[in-house]
C-alpha positions as a printed NumPy array, in Angstrom:
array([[  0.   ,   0.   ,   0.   ],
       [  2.699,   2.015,   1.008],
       [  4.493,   1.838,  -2.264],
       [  1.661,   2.439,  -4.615],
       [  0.902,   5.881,  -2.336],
       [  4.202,   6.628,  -3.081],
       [  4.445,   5.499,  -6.887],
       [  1.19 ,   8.192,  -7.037],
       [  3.252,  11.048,  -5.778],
       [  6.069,  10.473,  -7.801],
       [  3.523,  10.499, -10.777],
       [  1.477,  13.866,  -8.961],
       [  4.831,  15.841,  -8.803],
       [  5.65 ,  14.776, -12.78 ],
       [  2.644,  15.775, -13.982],
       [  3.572,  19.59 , -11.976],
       [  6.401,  19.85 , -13.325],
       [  5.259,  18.828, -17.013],
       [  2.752,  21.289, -16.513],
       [  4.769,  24.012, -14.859],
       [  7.329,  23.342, -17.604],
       [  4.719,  23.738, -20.346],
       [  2.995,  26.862, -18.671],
       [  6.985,  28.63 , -19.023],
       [  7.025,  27.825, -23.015],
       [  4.052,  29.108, -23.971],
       [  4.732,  32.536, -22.205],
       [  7.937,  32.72 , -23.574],
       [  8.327,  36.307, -26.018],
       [  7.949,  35.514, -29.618],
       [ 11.28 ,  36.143, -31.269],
       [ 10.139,  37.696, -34.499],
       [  7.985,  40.954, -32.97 ],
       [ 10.061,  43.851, -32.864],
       [ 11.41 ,  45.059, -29.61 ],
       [  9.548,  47.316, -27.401],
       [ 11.439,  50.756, -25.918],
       [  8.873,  51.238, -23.341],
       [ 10.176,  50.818, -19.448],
       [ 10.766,  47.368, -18.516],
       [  8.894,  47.963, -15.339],
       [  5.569,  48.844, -17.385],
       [  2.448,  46.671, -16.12 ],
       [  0.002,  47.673, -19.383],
       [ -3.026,  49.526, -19.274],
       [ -6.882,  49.472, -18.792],
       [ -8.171,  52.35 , -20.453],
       [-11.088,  53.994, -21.504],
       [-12.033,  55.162, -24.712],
       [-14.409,  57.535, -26.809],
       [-15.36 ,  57.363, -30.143],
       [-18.268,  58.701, -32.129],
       [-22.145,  57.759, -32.59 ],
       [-22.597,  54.357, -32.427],
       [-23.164,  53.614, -36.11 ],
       [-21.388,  56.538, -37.002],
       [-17.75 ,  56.474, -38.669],
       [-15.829,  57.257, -35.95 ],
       [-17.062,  54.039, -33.687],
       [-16.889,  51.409, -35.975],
       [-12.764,  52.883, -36.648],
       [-12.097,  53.05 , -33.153],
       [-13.795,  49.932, -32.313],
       [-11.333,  48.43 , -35.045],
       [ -8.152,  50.224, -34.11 ],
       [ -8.675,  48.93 , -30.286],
       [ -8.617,  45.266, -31.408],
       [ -5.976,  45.683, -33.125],
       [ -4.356,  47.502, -30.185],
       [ -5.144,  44.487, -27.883],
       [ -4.642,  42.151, -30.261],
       [ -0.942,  42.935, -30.517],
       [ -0.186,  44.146, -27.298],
       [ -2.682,  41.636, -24.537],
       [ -1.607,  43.957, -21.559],
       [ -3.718,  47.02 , -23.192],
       [ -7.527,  46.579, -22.544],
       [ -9.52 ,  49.524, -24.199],
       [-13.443,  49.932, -23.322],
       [-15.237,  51.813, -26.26 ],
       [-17.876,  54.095, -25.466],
       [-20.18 ,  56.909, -28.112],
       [-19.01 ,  60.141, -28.096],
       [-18.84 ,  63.591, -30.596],
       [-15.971,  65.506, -32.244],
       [-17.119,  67.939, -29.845],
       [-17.441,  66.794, -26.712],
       [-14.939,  63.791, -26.772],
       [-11.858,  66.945, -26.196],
       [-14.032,  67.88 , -23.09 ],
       [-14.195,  64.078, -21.669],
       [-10.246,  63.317, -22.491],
       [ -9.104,  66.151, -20.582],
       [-11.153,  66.026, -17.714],
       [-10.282,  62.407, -17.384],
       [-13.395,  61.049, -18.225],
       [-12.163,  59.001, -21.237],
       [ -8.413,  57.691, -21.14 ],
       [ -8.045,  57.918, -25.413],
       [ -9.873,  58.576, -28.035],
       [-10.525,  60.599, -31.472],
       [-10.491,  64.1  , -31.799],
       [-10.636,  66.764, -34.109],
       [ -6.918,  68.75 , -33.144],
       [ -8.861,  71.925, -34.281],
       [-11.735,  71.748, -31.541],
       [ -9.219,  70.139, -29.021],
       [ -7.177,  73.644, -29.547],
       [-10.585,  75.718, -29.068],
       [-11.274,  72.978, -25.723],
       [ -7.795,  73.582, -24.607],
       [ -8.104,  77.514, -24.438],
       [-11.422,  77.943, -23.457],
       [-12.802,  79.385, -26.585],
       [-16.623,  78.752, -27.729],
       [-18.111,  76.24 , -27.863],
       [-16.566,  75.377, -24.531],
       [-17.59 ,  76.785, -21.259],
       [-14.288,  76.565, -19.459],
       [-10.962,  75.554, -20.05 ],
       [ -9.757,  71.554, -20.971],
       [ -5.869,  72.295, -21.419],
       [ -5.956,  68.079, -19.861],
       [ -5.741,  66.935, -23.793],
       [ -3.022,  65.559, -25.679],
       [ -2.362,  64.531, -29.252],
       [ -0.961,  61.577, -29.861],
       [ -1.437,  61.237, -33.745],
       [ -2.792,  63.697, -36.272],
       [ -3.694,  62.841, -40.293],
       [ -6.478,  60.654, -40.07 ],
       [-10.376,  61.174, -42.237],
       [ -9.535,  64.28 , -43.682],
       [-13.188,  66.218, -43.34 ],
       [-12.952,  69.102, -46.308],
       [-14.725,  72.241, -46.05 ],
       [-17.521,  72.511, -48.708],
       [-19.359,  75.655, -49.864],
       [-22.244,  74.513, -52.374],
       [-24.64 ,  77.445, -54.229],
       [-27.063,  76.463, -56.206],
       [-26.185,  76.989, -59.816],
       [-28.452,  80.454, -60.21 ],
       [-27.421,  81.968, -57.024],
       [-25.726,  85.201, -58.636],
       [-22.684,  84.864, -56.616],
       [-18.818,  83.921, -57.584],
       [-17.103,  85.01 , -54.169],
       [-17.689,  84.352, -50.27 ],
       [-16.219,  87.862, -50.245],
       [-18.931,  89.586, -52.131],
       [-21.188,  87.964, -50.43 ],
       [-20.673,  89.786, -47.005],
       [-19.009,  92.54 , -48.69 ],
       [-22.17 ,  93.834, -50.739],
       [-24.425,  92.561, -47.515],
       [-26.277,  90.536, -49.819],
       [-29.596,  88.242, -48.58 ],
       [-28.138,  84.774, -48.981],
       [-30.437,  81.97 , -47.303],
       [-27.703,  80.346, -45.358],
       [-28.079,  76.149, -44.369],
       [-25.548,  74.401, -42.454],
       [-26.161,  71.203, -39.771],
       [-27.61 ,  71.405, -36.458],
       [-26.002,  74.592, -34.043],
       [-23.877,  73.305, -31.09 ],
       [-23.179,  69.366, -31.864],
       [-21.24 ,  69.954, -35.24 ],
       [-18.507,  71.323, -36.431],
       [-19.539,  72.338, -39.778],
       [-22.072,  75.096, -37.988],
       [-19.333,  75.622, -35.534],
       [-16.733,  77.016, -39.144],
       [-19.636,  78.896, -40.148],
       [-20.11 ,  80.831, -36.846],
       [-16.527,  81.541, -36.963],
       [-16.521,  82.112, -40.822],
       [-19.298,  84.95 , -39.384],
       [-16.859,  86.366, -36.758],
       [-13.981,  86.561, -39.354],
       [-16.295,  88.984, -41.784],
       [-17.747,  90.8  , -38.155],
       [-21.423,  89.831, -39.216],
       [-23.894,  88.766, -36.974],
       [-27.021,  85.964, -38.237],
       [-28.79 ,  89.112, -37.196],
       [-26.781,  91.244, -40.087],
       [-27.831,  88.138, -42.354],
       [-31.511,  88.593, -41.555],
       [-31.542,  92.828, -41.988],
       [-29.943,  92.398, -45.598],
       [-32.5  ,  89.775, -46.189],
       [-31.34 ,  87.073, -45.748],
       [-31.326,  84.178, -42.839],
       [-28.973,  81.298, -41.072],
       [-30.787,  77.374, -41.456],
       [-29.431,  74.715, -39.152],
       [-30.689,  71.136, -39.668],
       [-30.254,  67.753, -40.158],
       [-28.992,  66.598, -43.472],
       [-31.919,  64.72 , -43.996],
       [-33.547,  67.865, -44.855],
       [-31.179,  69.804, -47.143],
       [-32.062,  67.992, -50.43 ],
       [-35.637,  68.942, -49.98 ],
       [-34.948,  72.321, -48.8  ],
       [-32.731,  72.903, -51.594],
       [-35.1  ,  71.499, -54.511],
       [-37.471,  73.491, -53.366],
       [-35.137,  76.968, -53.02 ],
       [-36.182,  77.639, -50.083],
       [-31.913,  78.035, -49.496],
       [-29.261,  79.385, -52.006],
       [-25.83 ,  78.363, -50.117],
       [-25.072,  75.474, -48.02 ],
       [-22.123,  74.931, -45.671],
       [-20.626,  72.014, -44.901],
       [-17.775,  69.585, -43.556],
       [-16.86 ,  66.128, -44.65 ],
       [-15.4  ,  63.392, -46.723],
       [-15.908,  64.004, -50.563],
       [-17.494,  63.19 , -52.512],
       [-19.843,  63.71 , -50.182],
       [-22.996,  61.873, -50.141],
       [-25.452,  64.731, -49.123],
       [-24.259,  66.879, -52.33 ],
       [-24.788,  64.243, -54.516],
       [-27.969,  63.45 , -53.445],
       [-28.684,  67.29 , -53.916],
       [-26.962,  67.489, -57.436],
       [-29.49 ,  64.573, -58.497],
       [-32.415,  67.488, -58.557],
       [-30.776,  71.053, -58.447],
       [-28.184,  72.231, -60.276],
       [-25.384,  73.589, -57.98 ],
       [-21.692,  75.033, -58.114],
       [-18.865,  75.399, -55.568],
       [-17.583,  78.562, -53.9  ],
       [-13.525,  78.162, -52.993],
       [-12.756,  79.809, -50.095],
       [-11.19 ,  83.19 , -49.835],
       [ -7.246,  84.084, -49.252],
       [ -7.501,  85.846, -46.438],
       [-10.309,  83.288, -44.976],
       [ -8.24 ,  80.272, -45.567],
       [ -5.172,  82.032, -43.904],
       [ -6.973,  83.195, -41.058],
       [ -8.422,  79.869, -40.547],
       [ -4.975,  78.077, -40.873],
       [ -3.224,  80.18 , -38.782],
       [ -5.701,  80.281, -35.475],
       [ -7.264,  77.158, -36.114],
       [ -5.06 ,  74.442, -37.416],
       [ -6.865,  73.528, -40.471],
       [ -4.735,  72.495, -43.558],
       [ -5.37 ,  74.142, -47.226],
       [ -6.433,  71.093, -49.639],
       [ -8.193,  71.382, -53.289],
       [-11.438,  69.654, -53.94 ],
       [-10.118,  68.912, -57.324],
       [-12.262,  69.278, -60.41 ],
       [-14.283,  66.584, -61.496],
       [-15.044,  65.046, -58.182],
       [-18.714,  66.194, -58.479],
       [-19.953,  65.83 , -62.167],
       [-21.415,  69.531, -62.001],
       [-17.64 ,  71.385, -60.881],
       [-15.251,  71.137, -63.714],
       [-13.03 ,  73.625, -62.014],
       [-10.436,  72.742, -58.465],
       [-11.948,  74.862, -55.53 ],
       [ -9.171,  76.312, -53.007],
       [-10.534,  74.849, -49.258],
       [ -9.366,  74.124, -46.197],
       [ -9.641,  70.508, -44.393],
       [ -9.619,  69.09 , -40.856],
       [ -8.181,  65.791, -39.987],
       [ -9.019,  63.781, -37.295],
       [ -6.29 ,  62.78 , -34.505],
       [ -6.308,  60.47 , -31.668],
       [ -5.84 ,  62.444, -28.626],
       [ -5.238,  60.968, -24.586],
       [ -5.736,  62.729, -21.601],
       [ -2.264,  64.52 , -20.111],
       [ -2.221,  62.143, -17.289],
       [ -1.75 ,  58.936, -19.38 ],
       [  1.605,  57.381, -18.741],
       [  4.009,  58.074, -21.229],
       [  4.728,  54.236, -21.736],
       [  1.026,  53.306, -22.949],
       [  1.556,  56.478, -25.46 ],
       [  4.853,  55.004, -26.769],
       [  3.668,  51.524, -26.997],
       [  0.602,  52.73 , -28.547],
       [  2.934,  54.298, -31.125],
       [  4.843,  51.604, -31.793],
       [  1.835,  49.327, -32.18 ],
       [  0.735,  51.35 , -35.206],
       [  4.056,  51.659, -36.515],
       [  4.759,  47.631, -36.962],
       [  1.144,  47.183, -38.171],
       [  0.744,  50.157, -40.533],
       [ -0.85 ,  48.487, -43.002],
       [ -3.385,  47.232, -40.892],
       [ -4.04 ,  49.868, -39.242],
       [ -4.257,  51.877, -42.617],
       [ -6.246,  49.411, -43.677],
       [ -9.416,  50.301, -40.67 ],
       [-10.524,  52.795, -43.633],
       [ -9.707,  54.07 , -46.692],
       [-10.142,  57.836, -44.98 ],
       [ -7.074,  56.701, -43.153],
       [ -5.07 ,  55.954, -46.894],
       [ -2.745,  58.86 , -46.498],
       [ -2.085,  58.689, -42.827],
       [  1.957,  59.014, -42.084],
       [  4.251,  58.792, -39.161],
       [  6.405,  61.567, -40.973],
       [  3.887,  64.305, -40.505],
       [  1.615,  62.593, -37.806],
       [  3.354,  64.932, -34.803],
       [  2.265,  68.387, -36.703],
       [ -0.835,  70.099, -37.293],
       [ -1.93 ,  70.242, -33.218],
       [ -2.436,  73.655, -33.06 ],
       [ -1.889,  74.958, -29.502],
       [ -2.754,  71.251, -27.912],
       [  1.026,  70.011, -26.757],
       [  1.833,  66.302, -27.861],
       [  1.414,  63.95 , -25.278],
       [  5.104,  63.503, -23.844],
       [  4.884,  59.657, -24.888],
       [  4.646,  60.522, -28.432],
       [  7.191,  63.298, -28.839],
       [  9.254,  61.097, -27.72 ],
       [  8.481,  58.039, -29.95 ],
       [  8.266,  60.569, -32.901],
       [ 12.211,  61.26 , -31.828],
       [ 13.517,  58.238, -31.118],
       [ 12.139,  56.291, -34.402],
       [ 13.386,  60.039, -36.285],
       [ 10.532,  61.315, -37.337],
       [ 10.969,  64.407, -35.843],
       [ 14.058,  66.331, -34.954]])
């Protein structure tokens, strides 16, 4: 008896080993992934994140860029919750939401204090910048008798204004600030006879074939769907953008000049002079700098997956990634990433 109790515990303590043996292997670091500079010491990181409206663009990318950030790296854990290209500046910096996309323009107006913001959120970072460029869009209809933004507000004419909904977008926020640039008021609009429409895009095809607008402002990817769907009833042209507007919005509100190039929509033969807005991801100041970097690198040895989330995300490049912030600082994680792998001085 007492030999087959100890013939079992000679077995028992095989098996541990076996098992403690195998349980070493399989946690040993694969030799072909690239070697990580981030502190040895670093223990990972749960984090938050915000995107956009569920169904919207911006969740569906940011649910796909966080599994591919856990998927490479299984000591980051990202939760994914809605947010807005306005609001999600407000949430990162007051440490609501660890990560998440932004719009480095409206993070710059959240980090001073400027409208739409109440207060101050100088808590954001950027991490990345050059992601869904979103292209300023100025669409008359074709027998609007106007060639120039300028003449519009120089000769106080009564142009029926439509943009999207007042305080959630960004397209109405441009056109407020397009208003401050010239020193009109909506009220100036409505004396000269004109007047300021903000609504859903579900309406502007209607509202357009029916004239009860002449100009519409707008923001986004192009082509973009709403003008088309517009251009299928009324005949319309583009307005570029003036000099002086373009420079004044470059300068103080870190939008990029582009060229909607001629040809995109069947009814503009001609390339209109714009300006565009990327989107970024941006982190709260208090992340550590080692999730940042590792971030960073995780992007960098999967670029073409990552590139690959969306085709808005085609031109995206560590080269130029660091610039275009505006007054938000990069998060201290990725200036120095963008150093050590030299793409930045």
């Amino acid at each position: 008896m007492k030999k087959t109790i100890a013939l079992l515990l000679v077995v028992c303590m095989a098996l541990a080993l076996c098992a403690c043996g195998g349980t070493q292997e399989s946690a040993a670091p694969d030799s072909n992934a690239p070697e990580s500079n981030v502190s040895a010491d670093w223990m990972g990181a749960d984090l938050n994140g915000v995107a956009g409206a569920v169904g919207g663009g911006w969740y569906s990318t940011f649910a796909a860029f966080t599994e591919l950030l856990m998927e490479k790296e299984p000591l980051i854990s990202v939760r994914v919750s809605p947010g807005s290209g306005i609001g999600n500046s407000a949430t990162i910096s007051d440490g609501t939401y660890d990560i998440g996309w932004i719009y480095p323009p409206i993070a710059q107006l959240a980090y001073n204090g400027e409208a739409p913001y109440d207060g101050v959120y100088d808590g954001i970072r950027v991490i990345a910048t050059g992601l869904s460029p979103q292209i300023i869009e100025v669409i008359a209809r074709a027998d609007v008798d106007v060639e120039s933004i300028d003449e519009i507000f120089e000769n106080q004419m009564g142009i029926r204004w439509l943009t999207p909904n007042k305080g959630s977008t960004t397209p109405a926020l441009f056109f407020d600030i397009m208003l401050q640039y010239y020193g009109v008021t909506e009220d100036d609009i409505s004396s000269w006879g004109g007047s300021t429409t903000y609504t859903p895009y579900s309406d502007w095809a209607q509202l357009a074939q029916d004239g009860h607008i002449d100009i519409m402002f707008n923001q986004g990817s192009i082509p973009f769907s709403t003008t088309q769907e517009i251009a299928a009833n009324t005949d319309l042209k583009l307005l570029s953008l003036p000099a002086g507007l373009r420079e004044h919005l470059s300068q103080n509100y870190a939008l990029e000049e582009t060229v909607i190039p001629g040809g995109t929509y069947d009814f503009e033969p001609d390339d209109i002079e714009t300006l565009q807005m990327s989107s970024g991801l941006g982190c709260s100041a208090d992340l550590d700098n080692d999730t940042v970097y590792r971030i960073l690198e995780i992007i960098e040895a999967n670029l073409d997956e990552f590139k690959a989330i969306s085709p808005s995300f085609a031109d995206f490049s560590l080269e130029t990634a660091w610039q275009n912030t505006g007054d938000v600082p990069l998060h201290p994680g990725a200036e120095q990433f963008y150093k050590d792998h030299g793409y930045m001085e």
